[in-house]
Tab-separated table of C-alpha atoms in Angstrom:
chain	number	residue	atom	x	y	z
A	10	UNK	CA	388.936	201.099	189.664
A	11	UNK	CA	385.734	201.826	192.285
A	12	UNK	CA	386.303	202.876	195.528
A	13	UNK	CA	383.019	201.507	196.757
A	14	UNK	CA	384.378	199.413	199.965
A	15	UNK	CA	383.423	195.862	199.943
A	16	UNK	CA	382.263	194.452	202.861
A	17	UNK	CA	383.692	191.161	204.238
A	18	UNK	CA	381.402	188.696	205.383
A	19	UNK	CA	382.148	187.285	208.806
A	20	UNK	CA	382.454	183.707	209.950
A	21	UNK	CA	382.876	180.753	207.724
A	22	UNK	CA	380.714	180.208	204.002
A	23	UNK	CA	380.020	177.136	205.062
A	24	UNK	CA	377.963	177.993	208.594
A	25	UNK	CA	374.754	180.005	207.658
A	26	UNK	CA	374.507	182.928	209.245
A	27	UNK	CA	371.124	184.590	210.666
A	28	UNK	CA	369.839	186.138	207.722
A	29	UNK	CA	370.407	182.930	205.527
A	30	UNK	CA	368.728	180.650	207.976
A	31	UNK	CA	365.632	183.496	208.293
A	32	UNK	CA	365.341	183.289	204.708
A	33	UNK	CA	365.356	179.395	203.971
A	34	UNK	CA	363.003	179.147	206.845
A	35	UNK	CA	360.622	181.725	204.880
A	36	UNK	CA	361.127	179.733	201.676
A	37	UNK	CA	360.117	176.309	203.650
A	38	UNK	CA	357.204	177.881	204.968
A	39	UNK	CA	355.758	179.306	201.489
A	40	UNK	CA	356.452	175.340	200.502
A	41	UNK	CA	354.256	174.593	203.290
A	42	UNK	CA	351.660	177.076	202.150
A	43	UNK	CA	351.769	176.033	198.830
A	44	UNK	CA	351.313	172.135	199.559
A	45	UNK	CA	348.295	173.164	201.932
A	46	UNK	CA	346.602	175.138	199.586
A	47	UNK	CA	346.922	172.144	196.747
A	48	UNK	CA	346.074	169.735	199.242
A	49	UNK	CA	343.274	171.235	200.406
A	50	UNK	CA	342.020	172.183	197.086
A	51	UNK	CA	342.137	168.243	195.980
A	52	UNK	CA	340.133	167.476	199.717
A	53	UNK	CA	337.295	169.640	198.572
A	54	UNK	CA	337.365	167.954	195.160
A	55	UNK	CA	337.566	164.224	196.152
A	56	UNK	CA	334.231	165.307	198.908
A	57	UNK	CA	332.617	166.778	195.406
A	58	UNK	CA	332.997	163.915	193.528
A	59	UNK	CA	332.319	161.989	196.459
A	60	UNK	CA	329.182	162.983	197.027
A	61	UNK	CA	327.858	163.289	193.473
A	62	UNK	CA	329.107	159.927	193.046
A	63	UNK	CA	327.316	159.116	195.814
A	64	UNK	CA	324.408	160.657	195.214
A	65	UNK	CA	323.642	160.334	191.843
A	66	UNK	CA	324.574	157.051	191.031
A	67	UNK	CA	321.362	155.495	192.103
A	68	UNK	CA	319.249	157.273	188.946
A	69	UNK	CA	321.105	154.852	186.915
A	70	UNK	CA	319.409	152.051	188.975
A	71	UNK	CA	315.320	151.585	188.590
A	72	UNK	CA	313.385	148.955	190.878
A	73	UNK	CA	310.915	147.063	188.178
A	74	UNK	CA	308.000	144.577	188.696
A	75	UNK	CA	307.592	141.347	186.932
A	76	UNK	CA	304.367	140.554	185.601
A	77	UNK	CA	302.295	138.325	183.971
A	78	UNK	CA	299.878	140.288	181.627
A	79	UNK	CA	296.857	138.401	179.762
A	80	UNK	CA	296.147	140.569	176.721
A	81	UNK	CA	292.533	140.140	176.764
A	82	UNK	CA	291.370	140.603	172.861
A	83	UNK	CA	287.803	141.917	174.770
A	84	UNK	CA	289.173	144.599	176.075
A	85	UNK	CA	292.008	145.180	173.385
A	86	UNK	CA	290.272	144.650	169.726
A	87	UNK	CA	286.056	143.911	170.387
A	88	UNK	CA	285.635	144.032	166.974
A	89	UNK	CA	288.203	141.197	166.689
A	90	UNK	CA	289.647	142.440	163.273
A	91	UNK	CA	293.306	143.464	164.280
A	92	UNK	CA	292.599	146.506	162.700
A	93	UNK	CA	295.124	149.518	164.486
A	94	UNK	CA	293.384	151.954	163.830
A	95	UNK	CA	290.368	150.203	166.545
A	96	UNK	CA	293.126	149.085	168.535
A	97	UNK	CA	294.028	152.538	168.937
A	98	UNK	CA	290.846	153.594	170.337
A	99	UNK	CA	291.784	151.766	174.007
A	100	UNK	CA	293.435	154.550	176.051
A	101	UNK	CA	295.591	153.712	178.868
A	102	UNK	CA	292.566	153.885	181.173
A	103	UNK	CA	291.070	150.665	178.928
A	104	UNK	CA	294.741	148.588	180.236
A	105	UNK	CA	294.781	149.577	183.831
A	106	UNK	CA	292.507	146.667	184.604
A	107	UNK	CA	294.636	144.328	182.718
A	108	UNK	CA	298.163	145.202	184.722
A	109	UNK	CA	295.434	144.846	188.239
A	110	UNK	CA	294.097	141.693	187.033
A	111	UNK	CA	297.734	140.553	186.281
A	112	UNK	CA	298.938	141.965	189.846
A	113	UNK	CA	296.293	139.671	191.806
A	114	UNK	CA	296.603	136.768	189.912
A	115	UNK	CA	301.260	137.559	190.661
A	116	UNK	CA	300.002	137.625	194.374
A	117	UNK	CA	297.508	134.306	194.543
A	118	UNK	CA	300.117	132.518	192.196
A	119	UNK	CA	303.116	133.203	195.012
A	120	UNK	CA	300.838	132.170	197.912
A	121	UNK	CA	300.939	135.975	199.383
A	122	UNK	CA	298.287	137.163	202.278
A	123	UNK	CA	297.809	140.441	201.713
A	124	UNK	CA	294.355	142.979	202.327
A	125	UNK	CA	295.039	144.887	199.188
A	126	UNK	CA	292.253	145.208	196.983
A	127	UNK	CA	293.818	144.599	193.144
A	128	UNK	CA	294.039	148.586	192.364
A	129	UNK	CA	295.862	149.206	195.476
A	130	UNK	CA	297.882	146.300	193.979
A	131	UNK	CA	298.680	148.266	190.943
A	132	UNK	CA	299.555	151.269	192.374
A	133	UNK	CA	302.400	149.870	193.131
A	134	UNK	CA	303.327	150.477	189.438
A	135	UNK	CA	304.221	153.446	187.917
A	136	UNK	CA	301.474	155.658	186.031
A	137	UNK	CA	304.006	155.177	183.067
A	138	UNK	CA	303.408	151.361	183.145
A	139	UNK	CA	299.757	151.637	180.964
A	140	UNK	CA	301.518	153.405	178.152
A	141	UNK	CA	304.143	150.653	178.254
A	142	UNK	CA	301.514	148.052	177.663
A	143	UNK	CA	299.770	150.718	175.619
A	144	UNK	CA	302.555	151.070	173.358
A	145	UNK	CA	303.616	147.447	173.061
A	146	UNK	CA	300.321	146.145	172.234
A	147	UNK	CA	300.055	148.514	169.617
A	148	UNK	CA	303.883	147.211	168.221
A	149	UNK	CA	302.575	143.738	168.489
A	150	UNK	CA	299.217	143.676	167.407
A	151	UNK	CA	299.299	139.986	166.560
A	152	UNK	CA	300.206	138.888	170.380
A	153	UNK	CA	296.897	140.180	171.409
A	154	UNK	CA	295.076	137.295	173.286
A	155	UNK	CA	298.210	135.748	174.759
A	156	UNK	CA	299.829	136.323	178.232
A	157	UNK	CA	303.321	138.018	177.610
A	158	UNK	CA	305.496	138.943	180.284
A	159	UNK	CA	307.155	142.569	181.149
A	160	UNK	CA	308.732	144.202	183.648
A	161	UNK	CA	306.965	147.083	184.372
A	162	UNK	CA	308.695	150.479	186.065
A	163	UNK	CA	307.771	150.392	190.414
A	164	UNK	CA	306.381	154.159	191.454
A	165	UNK	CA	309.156	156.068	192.833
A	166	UNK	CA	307.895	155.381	196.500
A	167	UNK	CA	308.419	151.879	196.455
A	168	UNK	CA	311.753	152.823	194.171
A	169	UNK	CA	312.843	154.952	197.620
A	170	UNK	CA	312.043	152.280	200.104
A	171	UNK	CA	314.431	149.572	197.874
A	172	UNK	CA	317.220	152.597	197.812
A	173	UNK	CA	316.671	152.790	201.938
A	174	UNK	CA	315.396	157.223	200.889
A	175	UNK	CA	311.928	156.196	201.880
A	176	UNK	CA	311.370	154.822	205.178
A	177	UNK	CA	308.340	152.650	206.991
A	178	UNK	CA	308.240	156.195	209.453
A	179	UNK	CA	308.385	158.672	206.772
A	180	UNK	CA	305.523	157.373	204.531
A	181	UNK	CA	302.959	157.891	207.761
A	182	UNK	CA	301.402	160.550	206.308
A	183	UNK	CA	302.353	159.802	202.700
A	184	UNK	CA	298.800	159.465	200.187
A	185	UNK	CA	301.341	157.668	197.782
A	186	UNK	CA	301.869	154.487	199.581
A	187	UNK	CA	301.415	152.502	202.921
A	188	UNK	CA	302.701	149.941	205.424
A	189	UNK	CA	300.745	147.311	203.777
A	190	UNK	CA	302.106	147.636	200.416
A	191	UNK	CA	305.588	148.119	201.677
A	192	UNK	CA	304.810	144.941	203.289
A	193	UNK	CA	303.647	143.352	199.981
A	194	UNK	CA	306.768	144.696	198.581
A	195	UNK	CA	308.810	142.744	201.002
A	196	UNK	CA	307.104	139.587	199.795
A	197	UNK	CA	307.687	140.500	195.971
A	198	UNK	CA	311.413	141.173	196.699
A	199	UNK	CA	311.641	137.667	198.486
A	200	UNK	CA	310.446	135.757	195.443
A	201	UNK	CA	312.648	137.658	192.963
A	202	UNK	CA	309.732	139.747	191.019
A	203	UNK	CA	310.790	143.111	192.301
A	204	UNK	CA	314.191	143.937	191.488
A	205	UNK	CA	316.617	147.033	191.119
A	206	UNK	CA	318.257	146.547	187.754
A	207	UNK	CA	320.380	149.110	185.353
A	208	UNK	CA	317.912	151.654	183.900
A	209	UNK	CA	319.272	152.222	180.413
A	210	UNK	CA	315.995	154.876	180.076
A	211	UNK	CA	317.507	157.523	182.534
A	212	UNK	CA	320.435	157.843	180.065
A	213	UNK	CA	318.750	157.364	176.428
A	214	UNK	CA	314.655	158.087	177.765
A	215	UNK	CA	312.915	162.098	178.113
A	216	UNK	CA	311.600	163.703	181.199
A	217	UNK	CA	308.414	163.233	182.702
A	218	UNK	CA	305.834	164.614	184.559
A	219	UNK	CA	305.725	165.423	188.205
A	220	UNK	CA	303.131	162.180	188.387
A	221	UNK	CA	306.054	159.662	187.511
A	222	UNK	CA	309.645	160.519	188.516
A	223	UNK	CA	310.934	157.014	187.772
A	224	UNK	CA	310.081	157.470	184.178
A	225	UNK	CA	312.285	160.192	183.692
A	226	UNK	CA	315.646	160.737	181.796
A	227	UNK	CA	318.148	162.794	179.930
A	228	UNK	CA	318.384	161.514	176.737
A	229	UNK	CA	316.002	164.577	175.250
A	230	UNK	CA	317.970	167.098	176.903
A	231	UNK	CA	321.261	165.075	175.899
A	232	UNK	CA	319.527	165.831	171.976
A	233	UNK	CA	319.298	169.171	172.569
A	234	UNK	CA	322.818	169.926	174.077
A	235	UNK	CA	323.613	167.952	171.214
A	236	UNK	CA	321.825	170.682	168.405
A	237	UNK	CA	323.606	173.353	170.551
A	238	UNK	CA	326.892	172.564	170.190
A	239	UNK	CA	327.014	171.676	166.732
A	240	UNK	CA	325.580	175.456	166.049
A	241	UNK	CA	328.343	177.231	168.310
A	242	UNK	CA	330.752	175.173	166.935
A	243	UNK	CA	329.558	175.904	163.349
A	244	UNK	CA	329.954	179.803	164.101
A	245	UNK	CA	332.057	180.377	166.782
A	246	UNK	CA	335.003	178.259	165.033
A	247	UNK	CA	335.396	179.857	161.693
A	248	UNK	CA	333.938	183.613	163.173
A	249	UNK	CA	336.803	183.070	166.109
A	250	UNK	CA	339.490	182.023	164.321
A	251	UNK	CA	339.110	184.311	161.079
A	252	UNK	CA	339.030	187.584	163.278
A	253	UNK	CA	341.697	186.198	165.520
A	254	UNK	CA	343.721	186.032	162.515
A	255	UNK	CA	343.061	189.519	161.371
A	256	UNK	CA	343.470	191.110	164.750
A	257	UNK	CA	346.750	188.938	165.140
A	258	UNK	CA	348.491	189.225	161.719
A	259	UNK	CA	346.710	191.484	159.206
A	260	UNK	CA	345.120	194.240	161.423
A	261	UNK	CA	346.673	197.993	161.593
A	262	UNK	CA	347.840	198.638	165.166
A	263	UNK	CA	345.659	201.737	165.850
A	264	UNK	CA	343.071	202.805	168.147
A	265	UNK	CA	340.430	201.275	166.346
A	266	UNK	CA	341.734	197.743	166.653
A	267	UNK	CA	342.590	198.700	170.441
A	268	UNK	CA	339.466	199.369	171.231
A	269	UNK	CA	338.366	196.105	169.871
A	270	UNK	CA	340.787	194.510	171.772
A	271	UNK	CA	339.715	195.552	175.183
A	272	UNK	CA	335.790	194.901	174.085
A	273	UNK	CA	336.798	191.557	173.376
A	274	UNK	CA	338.473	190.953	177.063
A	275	UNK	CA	335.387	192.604	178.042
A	276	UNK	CA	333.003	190.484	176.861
A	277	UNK	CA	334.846	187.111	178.212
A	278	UNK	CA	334.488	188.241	181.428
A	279	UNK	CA	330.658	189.474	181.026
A	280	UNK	CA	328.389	187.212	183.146
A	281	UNK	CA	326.389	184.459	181.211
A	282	UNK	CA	323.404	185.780	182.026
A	283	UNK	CA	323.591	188.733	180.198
A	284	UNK	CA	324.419	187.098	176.938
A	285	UNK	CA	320.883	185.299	178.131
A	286	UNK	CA	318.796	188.402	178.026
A	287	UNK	CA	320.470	189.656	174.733
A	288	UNK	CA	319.190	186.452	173.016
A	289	UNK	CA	315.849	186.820	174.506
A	290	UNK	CA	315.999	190.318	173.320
A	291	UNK	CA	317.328	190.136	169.602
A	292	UNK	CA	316.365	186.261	168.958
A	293	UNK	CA	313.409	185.763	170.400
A	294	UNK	CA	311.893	189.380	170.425
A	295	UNK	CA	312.569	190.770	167.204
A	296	UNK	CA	313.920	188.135	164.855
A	297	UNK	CA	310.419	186.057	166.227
A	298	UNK	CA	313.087	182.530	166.461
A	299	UNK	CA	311.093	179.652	167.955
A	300	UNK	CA	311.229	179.774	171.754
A	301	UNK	CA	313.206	176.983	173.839
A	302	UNK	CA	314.848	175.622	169.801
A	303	UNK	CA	318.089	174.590	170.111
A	304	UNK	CA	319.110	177.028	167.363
A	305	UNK	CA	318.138	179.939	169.468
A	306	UNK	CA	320.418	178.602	172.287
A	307	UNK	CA	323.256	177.568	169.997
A	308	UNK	CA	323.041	181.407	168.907
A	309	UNK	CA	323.030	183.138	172.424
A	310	UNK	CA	326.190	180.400	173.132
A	311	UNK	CA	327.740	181.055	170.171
A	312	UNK	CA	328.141	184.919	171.593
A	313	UNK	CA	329.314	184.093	174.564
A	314	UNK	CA	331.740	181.493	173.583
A	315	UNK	CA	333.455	184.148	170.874
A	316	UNK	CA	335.628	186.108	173.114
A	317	UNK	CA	337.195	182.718	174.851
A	318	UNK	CA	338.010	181.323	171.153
A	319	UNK	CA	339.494	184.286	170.106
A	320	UNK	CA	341.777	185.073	172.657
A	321	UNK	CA	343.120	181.505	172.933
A	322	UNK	CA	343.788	181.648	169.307
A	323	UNK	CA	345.600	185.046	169.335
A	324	UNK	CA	347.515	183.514	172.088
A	325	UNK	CA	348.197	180.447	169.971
A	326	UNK	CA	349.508	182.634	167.149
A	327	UNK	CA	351.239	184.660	169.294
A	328	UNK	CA	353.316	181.651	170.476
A	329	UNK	CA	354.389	180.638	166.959
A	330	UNK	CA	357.667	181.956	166.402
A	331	UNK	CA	358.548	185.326	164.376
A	332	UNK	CA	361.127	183.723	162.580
A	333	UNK	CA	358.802	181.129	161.022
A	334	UNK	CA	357.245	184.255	159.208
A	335	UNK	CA	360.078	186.184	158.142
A	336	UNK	CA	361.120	182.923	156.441
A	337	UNK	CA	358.138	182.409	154.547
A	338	UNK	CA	358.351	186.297	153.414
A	339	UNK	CA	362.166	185.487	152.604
A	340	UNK	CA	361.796	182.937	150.234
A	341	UNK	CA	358.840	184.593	148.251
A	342	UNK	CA	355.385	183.814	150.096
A	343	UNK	CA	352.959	186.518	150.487
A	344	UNK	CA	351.525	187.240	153.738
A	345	UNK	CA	348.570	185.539	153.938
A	346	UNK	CA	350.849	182.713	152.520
A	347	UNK	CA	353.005	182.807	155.168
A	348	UNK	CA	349.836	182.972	157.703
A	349	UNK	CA	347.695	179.906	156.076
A	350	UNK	CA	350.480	177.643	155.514
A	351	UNK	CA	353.251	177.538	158.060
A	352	UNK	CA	351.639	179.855	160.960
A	353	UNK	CA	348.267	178.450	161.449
A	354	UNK	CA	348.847	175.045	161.551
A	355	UNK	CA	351.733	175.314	163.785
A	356	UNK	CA	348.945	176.977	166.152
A	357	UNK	CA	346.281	174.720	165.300
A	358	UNK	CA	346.603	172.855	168.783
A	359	UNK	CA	346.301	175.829	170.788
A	360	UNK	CA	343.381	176.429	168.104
A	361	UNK	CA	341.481	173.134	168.852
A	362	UNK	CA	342.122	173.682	172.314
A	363	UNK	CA	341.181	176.761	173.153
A	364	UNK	CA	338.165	175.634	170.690
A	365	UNK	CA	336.700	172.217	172.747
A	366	UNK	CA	337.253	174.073	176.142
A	367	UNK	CA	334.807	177.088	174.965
A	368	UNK	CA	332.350	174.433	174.055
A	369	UNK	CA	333.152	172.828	177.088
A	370	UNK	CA	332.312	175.678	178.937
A	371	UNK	CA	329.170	176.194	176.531
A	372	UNK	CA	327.866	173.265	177.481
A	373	UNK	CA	327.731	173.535	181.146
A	374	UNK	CA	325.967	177.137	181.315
A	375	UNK	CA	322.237	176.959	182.452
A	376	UNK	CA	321.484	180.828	182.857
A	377	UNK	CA	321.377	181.716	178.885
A	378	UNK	CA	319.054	179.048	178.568
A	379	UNK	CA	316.388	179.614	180.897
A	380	UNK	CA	316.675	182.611	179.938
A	381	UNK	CA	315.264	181.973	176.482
A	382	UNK	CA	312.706	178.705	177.533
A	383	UNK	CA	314.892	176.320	177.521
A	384	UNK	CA	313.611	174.420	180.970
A	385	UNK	CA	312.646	170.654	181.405
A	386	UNK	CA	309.461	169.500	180.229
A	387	UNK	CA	307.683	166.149	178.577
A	388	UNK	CA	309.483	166.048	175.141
A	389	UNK	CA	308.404	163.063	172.560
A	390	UNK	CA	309.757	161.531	169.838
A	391	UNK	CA	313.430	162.120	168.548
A	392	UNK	CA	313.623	164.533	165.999
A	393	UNK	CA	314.183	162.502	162.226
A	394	UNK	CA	316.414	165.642	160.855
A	395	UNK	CA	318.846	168.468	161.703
A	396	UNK	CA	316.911	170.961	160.953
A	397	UNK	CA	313.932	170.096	162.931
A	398	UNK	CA	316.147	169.218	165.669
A	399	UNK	CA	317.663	172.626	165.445
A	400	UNK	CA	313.855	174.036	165.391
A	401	UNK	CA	311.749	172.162	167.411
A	402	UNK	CA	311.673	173.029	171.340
A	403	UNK	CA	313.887	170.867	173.709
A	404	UNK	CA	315.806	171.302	176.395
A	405	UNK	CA	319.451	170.792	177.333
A	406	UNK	CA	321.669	168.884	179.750
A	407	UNK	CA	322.834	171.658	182.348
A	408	UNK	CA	318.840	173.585	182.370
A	409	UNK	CA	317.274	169.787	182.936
A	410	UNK	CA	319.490	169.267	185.876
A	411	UNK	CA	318.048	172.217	187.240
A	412	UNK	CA	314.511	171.672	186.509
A	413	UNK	CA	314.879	168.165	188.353
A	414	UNK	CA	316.563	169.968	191.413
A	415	UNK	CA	313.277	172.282	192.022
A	416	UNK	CA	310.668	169.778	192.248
A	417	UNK	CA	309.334	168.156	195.051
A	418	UNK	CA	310.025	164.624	194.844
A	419	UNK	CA	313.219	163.151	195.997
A	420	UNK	CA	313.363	161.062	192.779
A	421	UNK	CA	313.722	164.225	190.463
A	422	UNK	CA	316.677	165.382	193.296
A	423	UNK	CA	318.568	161.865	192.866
A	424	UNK	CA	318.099	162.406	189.167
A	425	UNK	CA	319.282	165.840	189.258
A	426	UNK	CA	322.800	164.382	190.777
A	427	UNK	CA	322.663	161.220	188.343
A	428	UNK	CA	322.529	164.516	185.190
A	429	UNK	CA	325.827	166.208	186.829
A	430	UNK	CA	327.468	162.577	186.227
A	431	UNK	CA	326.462	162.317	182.446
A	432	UNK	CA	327.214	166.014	182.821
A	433	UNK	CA	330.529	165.978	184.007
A	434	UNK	CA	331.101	162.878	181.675
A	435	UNK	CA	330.618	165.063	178.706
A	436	UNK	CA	332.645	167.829	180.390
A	437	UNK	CA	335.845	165.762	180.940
A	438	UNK	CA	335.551	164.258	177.745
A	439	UNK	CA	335.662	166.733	175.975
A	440	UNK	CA	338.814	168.111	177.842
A	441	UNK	CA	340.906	165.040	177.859
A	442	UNK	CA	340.400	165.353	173.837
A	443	UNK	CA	341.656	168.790	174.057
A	444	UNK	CA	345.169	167.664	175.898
A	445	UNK	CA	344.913	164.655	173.335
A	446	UNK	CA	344.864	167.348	169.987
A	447	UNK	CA	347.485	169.378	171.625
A	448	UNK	CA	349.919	166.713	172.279
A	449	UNK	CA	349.334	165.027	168.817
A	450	UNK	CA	350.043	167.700	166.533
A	451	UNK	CA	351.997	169.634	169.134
A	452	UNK	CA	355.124	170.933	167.440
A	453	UNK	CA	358.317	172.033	169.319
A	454	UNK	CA	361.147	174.389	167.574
């Protein structure tokens, strides 16, 4: 029996003495931490998506021009044979006078007074608008020498003044645009021929020159992303999860696999950057890849996404029971018996998890990439196989939303936010599929 003394607590259990009420007070005020922290952390992420909401969701909008074009077969096909290859001889210079001819006969048709000699008119249009006719007429050969109407894309001046970013006092010094044709734009907007409409092109179109902002659009650099992420997740998968499995379940527990251990934690907390300049260095440098292909920046991803898809799937195999292996080994199966068919697709969630976050991740980096050429520029036609979309130079999602943020004109800035939308799409697409995988083949024991 102890002799220790016990000492006898004075007053009633059911009063709370000093020290009991210092200490609930302490508990209530971590609470109160804890609920100011969380709700200031969801604050500055409602005024985030706020104001990229904001911001950005007026590159999905595009004021256009209606117009009445003449397709004069003089101009078009002098030789008057419909042959393409003649045709094809007409630059975009050869239609200007068409779309100027169409834009004064618009203004005398609708009764408008206006001082605005017909290539003033016309600049009212984008510079992409020729090679919209250019291209058309060339499609349609056989409508040459009729009047077909289009809606051509309005310069990204008179796309600002609709959107209230360009003002009547800001353009007083602006070569692009003037009162008067802001005033002829007012008259055009009364009669229902200039209108802001859904612009399908800044989702599925390619960037553009510095010349035409409003022609610009992500689908190129969507194409690209695209190529990128189906090389890291042709290497990074089976690479991740075969040495995960050999580190986890086959591998000697010596120095040798410890120091691989530690390089591994290493290297997924090594900036992206770096992973950037080994690609330029080992890619670009010696193996002489093709600079700014998707394959090069699927590779340089592919390294820096390894580490994250390893250690979630250690930590996935980790979680799976002991017991489920010892009885696999007790009723006959051999090791890697026991791993492939009972402990690996009990971890598979974790797997694909730990998997679509490190693309995830992948697909929002930007400093690998410009790394190794990967910046926005004028990309053409859509590539017609894998492996010349995994060759041919493009750009991707996160490196054209910087591209548009650097240049001058507020139309490549509003289209920078309206990327971090598609962006961020992607990005929480891809994540609610991950908590979908895990809870569908999610197993409990």
């Amino acid at each position: 029996m102890s002799d220790t003394p016990v000492t006898k607590r004075k007053g009633s259990l059911l009063v709370q003495d000093a020290r009991t009420i210092k200490r609930n007070r302490a508990e209530k005020r971590f609470q109160m931490y804890g609920i100011a922290a969380i709700s200031i952390g969801m604050l500055m992420l409602v005024i985030l998506l706020t104001t990229i909401i904001a911001r950005g969701t007026g590159a999905f909008q595009q004021t256009f021009i209606t117009l009445n074009v003449p397709l004069l077969a003089e101009k078009l096909d002098k030789k008057g044979n419909r042959d393409l290859a003649d045709i094809k001889k007409v630059s975009t210079f050869g239609y200007a006078p068409l779309m100027q001819a169409a834009f004064e006969a618009k203004v005398a048709e609708l009764g408008i007074e206006t001082d605005l000699k017909p290539k003033k008119m016309a600049a009212l249009l984008s510079k992409d608008a020729a090679a919209q006719l250019r291209n058309f007429v060339l499609e349609n050969t056989d409508l040459i020498g009729e009047t077909v109407e289009f809606q051509f894309l309005a310069q990204s001046r008179v796309d600002g003044y609709l959107k209230q970013r360009v003002t009547r006092d800001s353009i007083a010094k602006d070569k692009n645009i003037n009162a008067t044709q802001l005033d002829l734009v007012d008259a055009l907007v009364a009669s229902g021929h200039v209108v802001k409409k859904f612009n399908l092109d800044f989702i599925i179109g390619s960037d553009a020159s510095d010349a035409r902002p409003e022609a610009a659009g992500m689908g190129t650099a969507m194409m690209g992303s695209f190529f990128m992420m189906l090389v890291v997740l042709s290497l990074a998968l089976p690479i991740g999860v075969a040495a995960s499995i050999y580190l986890e379940e086959f591998a000697p527990k010596n120095w040798i696999t410890d120091i691989i251990e530690v390089n591994i934690s290493n290297l997924a907390a090594v900036p992206s950057i770096v992973f950037g300049i080994l690609g330029l260095a080992v890619f670009i440098n010696y193996m002489h890849l093709p600079n700014s292909a998707p394959l090069v920046g699927g590779l340089v991803l592919t390294l820096m996404t390894l580490p994250t898809i390893i250690i979630t799937t250690r930590a996935s195999l980790k979680s799976v029971p002991p017991s489920i292996r010892d009885a696999a080994l007790g009723v006959g199966a051999s090791k890697m018996q026991s791993v492939f068919h009972h402990v690996l697709p009990l971890a598979a969630p974790g797997i694909l998890t730990g998997t679509i976050i490190g693309l995830a991740q992948a697909l929002g980096e930007t400093a690998p990439l410009l790394l190794i050429g990967m910046v926005g520029f004028i990309a053409s036609n859509p590539p017609e196989t894998i492996a010349e979309g995994l060759m041919s130079p493009n750009s991707a999602m996160p490196a054209q939303i910087y591209e548009w943020a650097k240049r001058a004109d507020p139309a490549f800035y509003e289209r920078a936010w309206g990327g971090i939308i598609i962006l961020l799409v992607f990005l929480i697409t891809m994540n609610a599929i991950a908590v979908l995988l895990r809870r569908r083949f999610e197993r409990r024991w």
